[in-house]
Structure formats: structure tokens, C-alpha cells
Coordinates of C-alpha atoms in Angstrom, one line a residue:
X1025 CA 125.7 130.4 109.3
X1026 CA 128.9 130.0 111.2
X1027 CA 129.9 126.3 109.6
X1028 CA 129.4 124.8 113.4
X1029 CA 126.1 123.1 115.1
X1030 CA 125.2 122.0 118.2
X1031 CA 123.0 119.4 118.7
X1032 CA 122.6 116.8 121.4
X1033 CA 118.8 115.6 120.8
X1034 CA 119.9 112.2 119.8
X1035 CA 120.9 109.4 121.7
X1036 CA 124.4 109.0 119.7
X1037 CA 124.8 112.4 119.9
X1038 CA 129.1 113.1 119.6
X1039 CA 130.8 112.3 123.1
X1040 CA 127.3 111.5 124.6
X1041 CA 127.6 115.6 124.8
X1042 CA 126.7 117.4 121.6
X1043 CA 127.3 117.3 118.0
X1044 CA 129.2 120.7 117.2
X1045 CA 131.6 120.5 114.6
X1046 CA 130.9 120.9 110.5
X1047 CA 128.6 117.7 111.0
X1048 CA 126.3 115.9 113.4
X1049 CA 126.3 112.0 114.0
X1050 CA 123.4 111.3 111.9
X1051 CA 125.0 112.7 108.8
X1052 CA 123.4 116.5 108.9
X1053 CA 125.9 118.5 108.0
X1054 CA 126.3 122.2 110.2
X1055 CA 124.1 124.3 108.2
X1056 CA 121.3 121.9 107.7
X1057 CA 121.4 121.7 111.9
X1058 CA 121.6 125.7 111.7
X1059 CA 118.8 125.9 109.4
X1060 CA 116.9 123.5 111.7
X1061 CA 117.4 125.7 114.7
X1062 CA 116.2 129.2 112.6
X1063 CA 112.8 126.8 111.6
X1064 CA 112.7 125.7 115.7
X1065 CA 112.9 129.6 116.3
X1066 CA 110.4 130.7 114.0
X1067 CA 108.0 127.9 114.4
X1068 CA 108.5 130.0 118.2
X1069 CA 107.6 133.3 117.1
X1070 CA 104.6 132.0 115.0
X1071 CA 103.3 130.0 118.1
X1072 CA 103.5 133.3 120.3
X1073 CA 101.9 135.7 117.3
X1074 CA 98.9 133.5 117.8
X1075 CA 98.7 134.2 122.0
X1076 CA 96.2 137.2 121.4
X1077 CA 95.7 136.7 117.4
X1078 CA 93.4 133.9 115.9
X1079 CA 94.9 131.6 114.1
X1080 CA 94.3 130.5 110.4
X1081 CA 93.3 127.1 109.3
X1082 CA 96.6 126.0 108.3
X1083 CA 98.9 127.4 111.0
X1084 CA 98.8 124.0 113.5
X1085 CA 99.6 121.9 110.5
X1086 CA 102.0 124.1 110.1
X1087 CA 103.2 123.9 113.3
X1088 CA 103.7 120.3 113.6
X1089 CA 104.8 119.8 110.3
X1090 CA 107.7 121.4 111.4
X1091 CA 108.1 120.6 114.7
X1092 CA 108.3 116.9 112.6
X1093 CA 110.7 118.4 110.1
X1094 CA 113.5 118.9 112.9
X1095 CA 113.5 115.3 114.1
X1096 CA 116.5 113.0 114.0
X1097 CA 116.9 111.5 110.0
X1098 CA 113.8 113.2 108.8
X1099 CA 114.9 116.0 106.5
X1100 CA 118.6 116.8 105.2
X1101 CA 117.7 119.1 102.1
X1102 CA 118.4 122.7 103.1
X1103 CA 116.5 123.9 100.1
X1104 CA 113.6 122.5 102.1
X1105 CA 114.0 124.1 105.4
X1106 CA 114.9 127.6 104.1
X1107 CA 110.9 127.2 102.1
X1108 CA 109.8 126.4 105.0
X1109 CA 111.3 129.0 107.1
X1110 CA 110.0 131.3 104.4
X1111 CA 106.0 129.2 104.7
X1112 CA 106.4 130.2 108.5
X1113 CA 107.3 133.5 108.2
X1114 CA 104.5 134.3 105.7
X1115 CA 102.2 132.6 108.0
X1116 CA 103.6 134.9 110.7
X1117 CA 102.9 137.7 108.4
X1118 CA 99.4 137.2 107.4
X1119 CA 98.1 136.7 111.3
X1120 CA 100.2 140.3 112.6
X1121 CA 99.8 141.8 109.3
X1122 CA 100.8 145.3 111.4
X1123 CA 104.3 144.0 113.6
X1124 CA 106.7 144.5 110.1
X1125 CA 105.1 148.3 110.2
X1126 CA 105.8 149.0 113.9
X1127 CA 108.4 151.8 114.8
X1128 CA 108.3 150.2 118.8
X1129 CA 109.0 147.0 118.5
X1130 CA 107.9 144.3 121.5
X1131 CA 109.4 141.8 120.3
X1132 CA 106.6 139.6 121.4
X1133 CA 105.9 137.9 117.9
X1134 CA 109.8 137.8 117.1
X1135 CA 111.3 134.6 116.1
X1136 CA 113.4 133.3 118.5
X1137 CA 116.9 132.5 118.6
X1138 CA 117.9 129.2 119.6
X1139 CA 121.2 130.0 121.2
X1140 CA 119.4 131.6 123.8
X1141 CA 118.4 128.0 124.8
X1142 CA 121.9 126.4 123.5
X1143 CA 123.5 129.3 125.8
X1144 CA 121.4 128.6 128.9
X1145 CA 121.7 127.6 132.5
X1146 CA 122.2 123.8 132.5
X1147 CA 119.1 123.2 134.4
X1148 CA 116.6 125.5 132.6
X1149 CA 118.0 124.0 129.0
X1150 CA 117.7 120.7 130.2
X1151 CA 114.0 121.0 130.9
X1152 CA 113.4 123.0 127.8
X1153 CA 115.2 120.7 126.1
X1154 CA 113.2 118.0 127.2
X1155 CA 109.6 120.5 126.7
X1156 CA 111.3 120.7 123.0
X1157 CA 112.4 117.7 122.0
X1158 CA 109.6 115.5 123.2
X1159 CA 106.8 117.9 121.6
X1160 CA 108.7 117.1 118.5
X1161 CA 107.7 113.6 119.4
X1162 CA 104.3 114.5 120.0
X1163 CA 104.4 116.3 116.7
X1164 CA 105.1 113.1 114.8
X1165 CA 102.0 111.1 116.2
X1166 CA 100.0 114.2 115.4
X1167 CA 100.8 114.5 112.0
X1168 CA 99.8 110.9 110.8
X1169 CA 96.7 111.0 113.0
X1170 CA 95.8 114.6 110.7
X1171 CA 96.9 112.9 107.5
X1172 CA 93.9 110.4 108.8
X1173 CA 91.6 113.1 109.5
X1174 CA 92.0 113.0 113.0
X1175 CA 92.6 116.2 115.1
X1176 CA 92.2 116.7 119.0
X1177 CA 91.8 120.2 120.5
X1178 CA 94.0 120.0 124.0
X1179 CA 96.5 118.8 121.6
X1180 CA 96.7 121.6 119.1
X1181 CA 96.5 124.1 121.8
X1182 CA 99.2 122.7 123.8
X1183 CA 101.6 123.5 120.4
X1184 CA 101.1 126.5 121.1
X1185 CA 101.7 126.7 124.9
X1186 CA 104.5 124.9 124.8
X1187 CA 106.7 126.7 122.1
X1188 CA 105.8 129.9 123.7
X1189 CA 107.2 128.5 126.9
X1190 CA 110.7 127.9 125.6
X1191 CA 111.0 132.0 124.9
X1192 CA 110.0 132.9 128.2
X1193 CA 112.3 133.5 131.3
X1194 CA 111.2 130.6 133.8
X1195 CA 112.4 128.7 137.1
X1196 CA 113.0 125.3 137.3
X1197 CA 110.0 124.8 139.6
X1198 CA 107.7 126.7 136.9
X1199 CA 109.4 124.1 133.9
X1200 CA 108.7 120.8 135.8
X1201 CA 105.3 120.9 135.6
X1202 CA 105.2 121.4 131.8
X1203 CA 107.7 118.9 131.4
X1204 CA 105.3 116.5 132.6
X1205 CA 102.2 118.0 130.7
X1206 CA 104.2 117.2 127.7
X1207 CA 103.8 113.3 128.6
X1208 CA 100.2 114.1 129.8
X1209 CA 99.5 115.2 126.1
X1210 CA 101.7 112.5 124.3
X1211 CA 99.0 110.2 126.1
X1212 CA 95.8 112.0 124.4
X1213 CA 98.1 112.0 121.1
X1214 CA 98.6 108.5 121.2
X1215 CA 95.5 107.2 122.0
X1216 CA 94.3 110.0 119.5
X1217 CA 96.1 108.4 116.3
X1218 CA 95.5 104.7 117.8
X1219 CA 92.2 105.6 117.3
X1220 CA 92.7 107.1 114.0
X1221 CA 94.7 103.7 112.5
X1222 CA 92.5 101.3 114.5
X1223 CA 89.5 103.0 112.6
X1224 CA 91.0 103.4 109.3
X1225 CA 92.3 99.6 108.8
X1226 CA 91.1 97.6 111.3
X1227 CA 92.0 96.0 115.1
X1228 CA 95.8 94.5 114.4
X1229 CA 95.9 90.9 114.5
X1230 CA 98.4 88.5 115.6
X1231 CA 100.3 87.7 112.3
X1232 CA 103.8 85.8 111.2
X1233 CA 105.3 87.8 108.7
X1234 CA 108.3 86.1 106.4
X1235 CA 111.8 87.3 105.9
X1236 CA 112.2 85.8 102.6
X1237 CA 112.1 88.0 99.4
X1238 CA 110.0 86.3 96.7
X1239 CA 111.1 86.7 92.9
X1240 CA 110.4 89.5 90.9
X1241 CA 109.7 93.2 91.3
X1242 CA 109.0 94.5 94.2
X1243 CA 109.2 97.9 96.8
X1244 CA 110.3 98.4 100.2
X1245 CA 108.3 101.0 102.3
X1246 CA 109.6 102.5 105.6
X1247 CA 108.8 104.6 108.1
X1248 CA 105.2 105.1 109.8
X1249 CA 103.0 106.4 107.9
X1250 CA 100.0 103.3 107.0
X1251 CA 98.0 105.3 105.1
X1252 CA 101.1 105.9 102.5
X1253 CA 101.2 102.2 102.5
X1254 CA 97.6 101.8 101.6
X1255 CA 97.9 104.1 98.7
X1256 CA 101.1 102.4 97.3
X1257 CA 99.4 99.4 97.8
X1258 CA 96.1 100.3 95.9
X1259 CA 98.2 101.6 92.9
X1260 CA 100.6 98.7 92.7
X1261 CA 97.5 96.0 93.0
X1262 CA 97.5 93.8 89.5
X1263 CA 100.7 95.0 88.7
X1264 CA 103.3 92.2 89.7
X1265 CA 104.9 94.3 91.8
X1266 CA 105.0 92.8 95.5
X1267 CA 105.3 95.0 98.5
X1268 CA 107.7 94.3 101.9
X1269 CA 107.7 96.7 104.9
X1270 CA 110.9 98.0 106.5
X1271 CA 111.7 99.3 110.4
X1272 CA 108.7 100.4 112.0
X1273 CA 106.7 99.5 109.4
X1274 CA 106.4 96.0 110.0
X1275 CA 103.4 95.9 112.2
X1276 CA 101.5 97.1 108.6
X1277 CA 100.8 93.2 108.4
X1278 CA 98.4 93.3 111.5
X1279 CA 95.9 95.5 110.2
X1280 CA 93.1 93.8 108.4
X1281 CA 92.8 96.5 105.6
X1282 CA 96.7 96.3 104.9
X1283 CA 97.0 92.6 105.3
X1284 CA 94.5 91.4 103.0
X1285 CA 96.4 93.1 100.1
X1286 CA 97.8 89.7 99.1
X1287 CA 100.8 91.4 97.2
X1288 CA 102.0 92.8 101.0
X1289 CA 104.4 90.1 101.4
X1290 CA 106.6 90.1 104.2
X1291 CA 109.4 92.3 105.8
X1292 CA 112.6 93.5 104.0
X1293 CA 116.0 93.5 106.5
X1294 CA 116.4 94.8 109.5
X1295 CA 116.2 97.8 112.0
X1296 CA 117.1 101.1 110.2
X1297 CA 120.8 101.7 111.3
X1298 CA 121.5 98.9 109.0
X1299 CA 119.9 99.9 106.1
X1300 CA 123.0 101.9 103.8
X1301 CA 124.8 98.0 104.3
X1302 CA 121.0 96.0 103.4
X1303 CA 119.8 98.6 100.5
X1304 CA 123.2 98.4 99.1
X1305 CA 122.7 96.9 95.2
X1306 CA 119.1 96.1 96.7
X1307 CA 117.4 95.5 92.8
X1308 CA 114.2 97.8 94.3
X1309 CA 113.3 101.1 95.1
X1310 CA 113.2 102.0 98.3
X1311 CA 110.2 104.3 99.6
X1312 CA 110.7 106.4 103.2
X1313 CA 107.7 107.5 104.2
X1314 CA 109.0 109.5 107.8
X1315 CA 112.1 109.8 109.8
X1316 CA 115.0 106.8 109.6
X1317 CA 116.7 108.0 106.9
X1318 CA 120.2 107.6 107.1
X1319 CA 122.7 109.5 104.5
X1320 CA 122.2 107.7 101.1
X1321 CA 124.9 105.9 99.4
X1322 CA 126.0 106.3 95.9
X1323 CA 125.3 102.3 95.7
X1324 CA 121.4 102.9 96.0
X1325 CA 120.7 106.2 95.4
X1326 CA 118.5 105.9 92.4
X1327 CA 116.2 103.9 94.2
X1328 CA 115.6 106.0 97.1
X1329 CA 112.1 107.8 97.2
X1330 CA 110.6 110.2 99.9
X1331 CA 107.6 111.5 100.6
X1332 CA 105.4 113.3 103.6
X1333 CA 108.6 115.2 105.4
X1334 CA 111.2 113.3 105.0
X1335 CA 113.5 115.1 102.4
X1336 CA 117.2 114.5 100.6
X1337 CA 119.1 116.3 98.4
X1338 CA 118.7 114.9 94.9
X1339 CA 116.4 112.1 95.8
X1340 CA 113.0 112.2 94.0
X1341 CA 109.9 113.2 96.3
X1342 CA 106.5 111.9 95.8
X1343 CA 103.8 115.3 97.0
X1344 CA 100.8 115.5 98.2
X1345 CA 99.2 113.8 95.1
X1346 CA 100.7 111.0 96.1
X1347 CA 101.4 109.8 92.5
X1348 CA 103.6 106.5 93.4
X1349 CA 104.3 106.3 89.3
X1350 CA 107.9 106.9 89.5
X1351 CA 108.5 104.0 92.3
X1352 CA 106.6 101.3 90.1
X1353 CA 108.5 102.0 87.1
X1354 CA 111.8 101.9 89.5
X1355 CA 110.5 98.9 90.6
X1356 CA 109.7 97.3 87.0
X1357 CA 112.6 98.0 85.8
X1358 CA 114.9 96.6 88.6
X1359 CA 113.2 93.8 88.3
X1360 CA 113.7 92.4 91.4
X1361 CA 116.0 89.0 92.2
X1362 CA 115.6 86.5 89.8
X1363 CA 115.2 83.8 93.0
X1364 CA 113.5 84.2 95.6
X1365 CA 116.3 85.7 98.0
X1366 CA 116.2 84.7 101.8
X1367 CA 116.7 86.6 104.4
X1368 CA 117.1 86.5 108.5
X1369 CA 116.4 88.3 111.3
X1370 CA 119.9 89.4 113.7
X1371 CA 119.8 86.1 115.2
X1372 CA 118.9 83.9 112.4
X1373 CA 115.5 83.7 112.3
X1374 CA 113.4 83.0 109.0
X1375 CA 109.9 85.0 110.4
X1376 CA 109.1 87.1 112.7
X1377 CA 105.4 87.8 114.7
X1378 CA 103.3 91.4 115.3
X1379 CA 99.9 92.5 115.5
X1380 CA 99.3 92.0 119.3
X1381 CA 97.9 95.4 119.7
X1382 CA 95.8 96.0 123.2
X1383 CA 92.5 94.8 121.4
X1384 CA 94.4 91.3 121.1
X1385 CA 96.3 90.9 124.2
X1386 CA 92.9 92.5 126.5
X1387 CA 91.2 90.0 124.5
X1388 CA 92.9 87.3 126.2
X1389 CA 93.0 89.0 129.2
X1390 CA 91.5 86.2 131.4
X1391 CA 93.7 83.9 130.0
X1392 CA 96.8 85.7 130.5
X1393 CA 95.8 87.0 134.5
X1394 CA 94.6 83.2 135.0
X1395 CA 98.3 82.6 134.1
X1396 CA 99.7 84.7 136.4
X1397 CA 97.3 83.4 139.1
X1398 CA 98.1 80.0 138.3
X1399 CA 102.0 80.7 138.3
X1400 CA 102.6 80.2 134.4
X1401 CA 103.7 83.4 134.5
X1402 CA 105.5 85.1 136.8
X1403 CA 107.0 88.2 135.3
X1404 CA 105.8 90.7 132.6
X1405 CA 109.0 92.8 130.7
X1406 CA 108.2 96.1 128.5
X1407 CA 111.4 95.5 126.4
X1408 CA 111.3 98.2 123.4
X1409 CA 111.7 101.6 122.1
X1410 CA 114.6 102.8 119.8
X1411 CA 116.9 101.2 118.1
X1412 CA 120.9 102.5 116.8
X1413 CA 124.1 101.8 115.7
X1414 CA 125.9 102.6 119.0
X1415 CA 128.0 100.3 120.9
X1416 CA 126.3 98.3 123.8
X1417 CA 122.8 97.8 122.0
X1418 CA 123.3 94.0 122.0
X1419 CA 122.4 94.4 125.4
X1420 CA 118.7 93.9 124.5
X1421 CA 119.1 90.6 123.0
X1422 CA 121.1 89.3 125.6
X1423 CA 118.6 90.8 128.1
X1424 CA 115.4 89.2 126.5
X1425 CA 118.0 85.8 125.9
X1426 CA 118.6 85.4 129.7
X1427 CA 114.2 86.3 131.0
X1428 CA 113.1 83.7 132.7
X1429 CA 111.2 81.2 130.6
X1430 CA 108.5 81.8 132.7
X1431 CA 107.7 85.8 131.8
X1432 CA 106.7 87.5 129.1
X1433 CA 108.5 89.9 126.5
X1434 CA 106.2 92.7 125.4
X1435 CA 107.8 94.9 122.5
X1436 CA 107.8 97.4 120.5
X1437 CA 109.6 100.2 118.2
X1438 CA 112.4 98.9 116.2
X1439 CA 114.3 97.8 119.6
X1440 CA 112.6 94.8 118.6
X1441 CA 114.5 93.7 116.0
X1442 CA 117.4 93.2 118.7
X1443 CA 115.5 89.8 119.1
X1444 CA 111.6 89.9 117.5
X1445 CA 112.9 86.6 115.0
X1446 CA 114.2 84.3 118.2
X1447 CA 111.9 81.5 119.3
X1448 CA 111.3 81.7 123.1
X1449 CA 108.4 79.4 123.1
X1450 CA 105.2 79.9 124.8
X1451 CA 102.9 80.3 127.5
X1452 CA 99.2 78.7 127.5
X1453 CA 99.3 78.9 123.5
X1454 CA 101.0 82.8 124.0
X1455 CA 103.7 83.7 122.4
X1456 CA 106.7 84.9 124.8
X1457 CA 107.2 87.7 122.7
X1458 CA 104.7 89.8 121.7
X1459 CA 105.0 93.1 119.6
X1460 CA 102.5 95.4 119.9
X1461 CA 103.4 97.6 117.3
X1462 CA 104.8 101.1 116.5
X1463 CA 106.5 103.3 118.6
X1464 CA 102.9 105.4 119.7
X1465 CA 101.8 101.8 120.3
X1466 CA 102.9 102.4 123.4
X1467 CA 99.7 103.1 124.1
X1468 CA 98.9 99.5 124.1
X1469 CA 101.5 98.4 126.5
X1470 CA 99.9 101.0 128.9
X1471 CA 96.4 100.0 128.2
X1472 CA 97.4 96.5 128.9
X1473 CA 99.1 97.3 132.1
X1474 CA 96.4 99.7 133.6
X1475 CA 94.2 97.1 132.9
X1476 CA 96.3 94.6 134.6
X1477 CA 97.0 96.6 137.6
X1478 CA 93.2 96.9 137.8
X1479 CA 92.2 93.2 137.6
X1480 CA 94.7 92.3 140.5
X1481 CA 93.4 95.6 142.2
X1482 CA 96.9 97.0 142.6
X1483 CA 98.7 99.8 141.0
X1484 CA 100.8 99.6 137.8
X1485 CA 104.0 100.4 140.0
X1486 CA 103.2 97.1 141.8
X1487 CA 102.4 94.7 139.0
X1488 CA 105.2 92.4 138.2
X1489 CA 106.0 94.5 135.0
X1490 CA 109.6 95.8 134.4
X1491 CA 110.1 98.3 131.5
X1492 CA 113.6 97.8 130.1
X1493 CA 113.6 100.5 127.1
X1494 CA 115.9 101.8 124.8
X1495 CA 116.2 105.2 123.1
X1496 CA 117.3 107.0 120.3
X1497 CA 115.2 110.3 118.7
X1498 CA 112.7 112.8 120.2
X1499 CA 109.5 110.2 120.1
X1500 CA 111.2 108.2 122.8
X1501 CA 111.7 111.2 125.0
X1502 CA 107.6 111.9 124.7
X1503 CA 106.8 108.4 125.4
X1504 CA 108.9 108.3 128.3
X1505 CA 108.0 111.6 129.5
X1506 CA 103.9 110.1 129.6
X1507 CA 105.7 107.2 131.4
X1508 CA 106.5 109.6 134.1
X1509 CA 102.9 111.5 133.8
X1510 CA 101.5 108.5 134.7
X1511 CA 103.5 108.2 137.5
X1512 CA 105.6 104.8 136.4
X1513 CA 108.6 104.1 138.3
X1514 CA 112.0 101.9 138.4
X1515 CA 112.3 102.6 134.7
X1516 CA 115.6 101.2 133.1
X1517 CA 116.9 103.5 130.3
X1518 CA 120.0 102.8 127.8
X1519 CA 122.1 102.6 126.4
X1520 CA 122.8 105.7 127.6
X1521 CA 120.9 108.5 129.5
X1522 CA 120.2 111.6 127.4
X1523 CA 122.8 114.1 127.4
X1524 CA 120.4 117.1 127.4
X1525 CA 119.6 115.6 131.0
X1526 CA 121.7 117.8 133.5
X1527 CA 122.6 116.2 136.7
X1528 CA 120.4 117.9 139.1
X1529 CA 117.3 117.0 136.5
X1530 CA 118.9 113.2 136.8
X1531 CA 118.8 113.1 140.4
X1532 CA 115.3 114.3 140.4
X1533 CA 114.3 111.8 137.7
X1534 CA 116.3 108.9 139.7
X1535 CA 114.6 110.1 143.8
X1536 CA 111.4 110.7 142.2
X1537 CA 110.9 108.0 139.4
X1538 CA 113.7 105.3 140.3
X1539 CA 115.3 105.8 136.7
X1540 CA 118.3 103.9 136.3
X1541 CA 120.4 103.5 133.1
X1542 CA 121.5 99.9 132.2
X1543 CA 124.3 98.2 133.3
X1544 CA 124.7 94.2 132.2
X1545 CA 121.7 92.1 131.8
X1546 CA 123.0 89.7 134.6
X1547 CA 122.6 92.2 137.3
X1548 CA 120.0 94.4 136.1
X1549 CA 117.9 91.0 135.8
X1550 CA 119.3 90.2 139.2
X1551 CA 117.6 93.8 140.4
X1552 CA 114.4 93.6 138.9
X1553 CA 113.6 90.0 140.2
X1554 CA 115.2 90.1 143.0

């Protein structure tokens, strides 16, 4: 390791550029991002050993475990990474026993090395980049749907393809198409672990959730992952011990098998950027159950817990037994406030609403297109996707502030919490803003807008639907890149566009998709409706 990175995955990526000093934006210091890179380039050289071997049964769990180990705030323990590293390259091993024996070496099973994609044209690393970074995305969503027991066959295989694809010398005409099979994947990923949740706990349900801590001890879960919720919530039941999601676990309270767990209270703080000021002399552990880990503070760091992939020096991790014991007796012994302590949403709000999943909203669906019919509503927004620190997010909440009373906000992602606690009213008993969930609850939006686009026999390009989204990490570049798939147009991206996008991959995103990045909610309201 030379002590210097590069990394420019993430949206606040250093200079809107790339992270290359001793440290990275996020807090990863140089040789964790080095470390990242050697895992990238030998989950490469496994994917390729299995072109004409057969794979074992643990090499695609291996795969996009650590595909999902390289995401933004997942893992900063280097101990970590070089075991896994190690896990790959015995994997490696076992399926080309013979390749360590060769004397003529074809360097077809060899790990690659990343700076041969760092070091690239602009336009071939561009699309790789994107190919990359959103099957990291697509990693994530198919890791929780295989925790759930779920597993789909185009997916897996496409792992494969797809790292192979970054080693190999190819145009930009060969790259586009891939690019786009990438979103075409997401898709069959998404619907793949809405399936899985939706079958494990239950259709989500429209649901107010309170902001307000209630005495005693409790635990604050975060991340994605339900069925790490379920178990914490089955060992902490008759225990006094109340539980409150965090981030992108909030829409946990929609799900008939989470929600009737009476001691599932409510949601703790905000989005995740603002969790080092909101968990500072928080009297609870805190349990992170996938990325949105932020560097932890000597303030808190006794009550952090991981478990799954996330991973930080010192911090205690719960394993696969998933023996919660040492975050109950954190929690017992913090004890909690002594009142209860009341919290708000950014704008002041005591509650905030989720659960309207596509099985809710298509529910209503005659309602809602009887609405539009009728002229109650006249304009549908998709505001949502990631949230961050970075200068300019505000945006959002001014964006949603200044809709016309009239439309409705569909959300999702922790963009939401930009504005999920205002009160906009509502529309013939809807609320105006309605999250649907997760970040792979994407799927509902789309669900929910083909099958708009189908009962006013129109296409989805031609529905009065903007999509106003915001990004951060590697699952918003998948979503977006099914966006595109799907052939979705006059997309509005911020705060900033992606710096791994070269410009001549911008102006082919902008002539052939009409994506625009944001500019002031005044006129890019004024655009949309014109």
C-alpha cells in the first residue's frame, strides 16, 4: 500500500472528482480503500476462474458479500478485508486447484488490478465504473433477499458476467449495453427481495410512526436488514427493553409481522449523516445492521454494535448466531432517559407516516386515477433516493415545500427525511406524501407508475410523473441505471451528477434520457410543469 486512494464512487466524493489523499470523505482511511480495491480485484479473478469451472455452493454468496463489503460506510476494519481477501483467494484455489502449479501462466483466473480501471480511458472507466458500482448496488438487495432464503438464477449469473467484464478490453459501444443490463437485473433483484420481505412479514401498511423516545431502556437498529430486526425483536420481547428504528429502517413499522411487536416503538432521529451529532451521549446501544455507518465517536462508542457486513475497528460484532445478548445488556444498563425524551423531524414535526408499499397505493388505485380524472390531482412527483451531508441537499425540502397542493409526493430512501415529518394535507383522504419504503422499494414506485401509465393507456414517459431524486452510494446508481432500462426519461439528478460520469457518457445520458442535474426548485418546478 502506497498510503494514497482513489475513489470517486460516492456522491461527496473530494472536489466532486475523487478521494486520493491518506483518507476518503466518508472517513476510510487510504489503506482501507486500497484493501477494498485488492477485494474488488480478486472478487474479479474468482468471477472469471468460474467462466469454464463449476462453481461451489458458497462462491455467489461469496461474491456478493463482497461486492456488498466495498459499498460506501459498510466496512472500515482492515482486519476484515485482508480475511476476506484471504476467503476469496481460497475459494479461488479450491475451484482451479491446478493454476498455482502452472509453469505458463494465462493469466485468465488472475486477480485483477484495479488501477488498470483507475488508469483507464475516461470513457471506458466511466461505463465500468458505472457496470461496477451499481452491481455493488445490486449486490446489497441480493444479499438480504439470500439471508431470507430467496435466490434468483439470471441474477447470480449476471455476478459473474459482469465482473468478468470489467477485466476485459472493450469499446464503448460493447460497454453500453451491459451498462443497461445492470438496471435490467437491479429490476429482477428488486422485485426478487420485495418478494422475499413481502412474504416473510407481511404486505406494508400505511402506519404513523412517533418521534418521541419513551422512558426506559431501549435499542436503536439501523440499516436494512428486517429480518435482523425480527430477531432482536424476538429476543428482546418481555424484557423492558423497547425498540426504535433509525435511517432506512423506518419503514420496519409497515410490516404486519414487525409492527405487531408492541415493544417496536417509533423512530430514533434522523437521516444517517446526522447520526455522530444524534448518538452523541445517546443512553442506548446502537445496532447497524448494513451500510450508513459513519466514523464513530469516542462520545458513543461503547454502544455501537454491528453485524451482517458492516464492520469497525474495535466495535463489538454480533455473527451469524445472531446472539443479540451483548446489546440487551448495553441496553439494561444504560438504562435509557429517565423521561420520556421528545424528538422532531428536520422541520419540526412530532410523527412521521410509511408503509404505502405498491400493494397499498394499487389498492386504491381507482381512487387515486378517479382523482386525476376528476382534476384532484394533477401532478405525481417521485421525490427520493439518498440522502448526505453535502451542501445544497435542502433543496429537497424546499422542492416538496413549493409542489403544488394539488400533486402528490411519492418517497422513499432516506431523501425522505428532507421533509417525511411536514404536513401537506391531503387528497380524497390520501396523504400528499407517501413513502413507500426502502431504497429497493423502488420497485413500488415503478409498479405504481406502469400501472398508471397502463390505466390511462399511455406510456410512463407521458404520465404526469416527474422523478426529482437524489444520490449518494452505489444502490442509487443501480436504481437509476433500471430507471434507464426501462426506458424513463427527463430524470432530475442532484445534488450533483456523479463524477465517475465522463462528459461524453453525460451527453449521451442527457440526448438519450433527458437527464438533467438540479438547479433551484423555482425553476426546475417551472420546467417540469410548464
Amino acid at each position: 500500500m502506497d498510503g494514497k486512494m482513489f475513489c470517486f464512487q460516492c456522491e461527496q466524493t473530494a472536489g466532486c472528482s475523487g478521494c486520493t489523499g491518506s483518507a476518503g470523505v466518508c472517513g476510510k482511511s487510504a489503506n482501507t480503500a486500497n484493501l477494498q480495491d485488492e477485494l474488488t480485484g480478486a472478487l474479479i479473478g474468482l468471477a472469471k476462474a468460474c467462466g469454464n469451472n463449476p462453481r461451489l455452493e458458497t462462491t455467489t454468496r461469496l461474491l456478493v458479500e463482497g461486492l456488498f463489503t466495498t459499498i460506501t460506510n459498510v466496512n472500515f476494519n482492515d482486519e476484515v478485508l485482508i480475511k476476506m481477501i484471504a476467503r476469496v483467494q481460497e475459494e479461488k484455489n479450491s475451484i482451479v486447484p491446478d493454476c498455482r502449479k502452472c509453469t505458463s501462466v494465462c493469466g485468465n483466473t488472475s486477480d485483477y488490478d484495479m488501477k488498470n480501471l483507475w488508469d483507464a480511458e475516461e470513457d471506458i472507466r466511466s461505463l465500468k465504473s458505472l457496470i461496477l458500482f451499481g452491481l455493488r448496488g445490486v449486490a446489497a438487495y441480493a444479499y438480504h433477499a439470500m439471508v431470507l432464503g430467496y435466490e434468483d438464477e439470471a441474477v447470480n449469473d449476471f455476478f459473474y458476467k459482469a465482473l468478468s467484464i470489467i477485466s476485459y478490453d472493450m469499446s464503448m459501444e460493447q460497454l453500453l449495453p451491459v451498462v443497461l443490463e445492470v438496471g435490467e437485473i437491479n429490476l429482477k433483484c428488486m422485485e426478487l427481495l420485495d418478494k422475499a420481505n413481502t412474504t416473510a412479514f407481511g404486505t406494508p401498511k400505511p402506519t404513523r410512526v412517533p418521534l418521541t423516545i419513551e422512558k426506559g431502556p431501549f435499542i436503536v437498529v439501523t440499516g436494512h436488514d428486517l429480518y435482523d430486526l425480527k430477531q432482536l425483536l424476538e429476543q428482546t420481547k418481555d424484557k423492558g427493553i423497547n425498540l426504535y428504528t433509525h435511517g432506512e429502517m423506518l419503514p420496519a413499522h409497515g410490516y404486519p409481522e414487525l409492527k405487531k411487536y408492541r415493544h417496536l416503538k417509533g423512530n430514533f432521529g434522523t437521516a444517517w449523516q446526522n447520526q455522530q451529532k444524534e448518538f452523541d451521549d445517546l443512553p442506548a446501544p446502537i445496532l447497524f445492521t448494513t451500510n450508513c455507518l459513519m466514523p464513530v465517536k469516542k462520545s458513543y462508542a461503547d454502544r455501537v454494535f454491528t453485524t451482517e457486513v458492516v464492520s469497525y475497528p474495535e466495535m463489538v460484532h454480533i455473527g451469524e448466531d445472531k446472539d443479540f445478548t451483548p446489546v440487551i445488556e448495553k441496553s439494561l444498563e444504560l438504562g435509557g432517559y429517565g423521561e420520556d425524551h421528545e424528538m422532531t423531524g428536520i422541520n419540526g414535526g412530532k410523527e412521521v407516516m410509511t408503509g404505502f408499499s405498491h400493494g397499498t397505493v394499487l389498492g386504491v388505485a381507482d381512487q387515486v386515477i378517479d382523482a386525476v380524472k376528476q382534476g384532484a390531482i394533477s401532478h405525481f412527483f417521485l421525490v427520493g433516493g439518498c440522502d448526505g451531508a453535502k451542501t445544497g441537499r435542502n433543496y429537497y425540502t424546499d422542492f416538496v415545500k413549493q409542489t403544488p397542493k394539488d400533486s402528490m409526493i411519492l418517497t422513499l430512501a432516506c431523501g425522505k427525511y428532507r421533509f417525511n415529518d411536514l404536513d401537506l394535507g391531503t387528497i380524497g383522504g390520501l396523504p400528499r406524501i407517501m413513502d413507500m419504503g426502502q431504497c429497493n422499494d423502488a420497485f413500488s414506485a415503478i409498479k405504481v407508475a406502469v400501472a398508471l401509465a397502463e390505466a390511462f393507456d399511455c406510456s410512463v414517459n407521458e404520465l404526469p410523473l416527474s422523478m426529482v431524486l437524489s444520490w449518494y452510494e452505489q444502490k442509487a446508481v443501480c436504481i437509476l441505471l433500471t430507471l434507464l432500462h426501462l426506458g424513463i426519461k427527463n430524470i432530475t439528478l442532484g445534488p450533483s451528477l456523479p463524477a465517475f460520469l465522463s462528459p461524453n457518457v453525460v451527453t449521451f445520458l442527457v440526448e438519450n434520457y433527458g437527464i438533467s442535474p438540479i438547479t433551484t426548485p423555482e425553476e426546475d418546478l417551472k420546467k417540469i410543469l410548464g
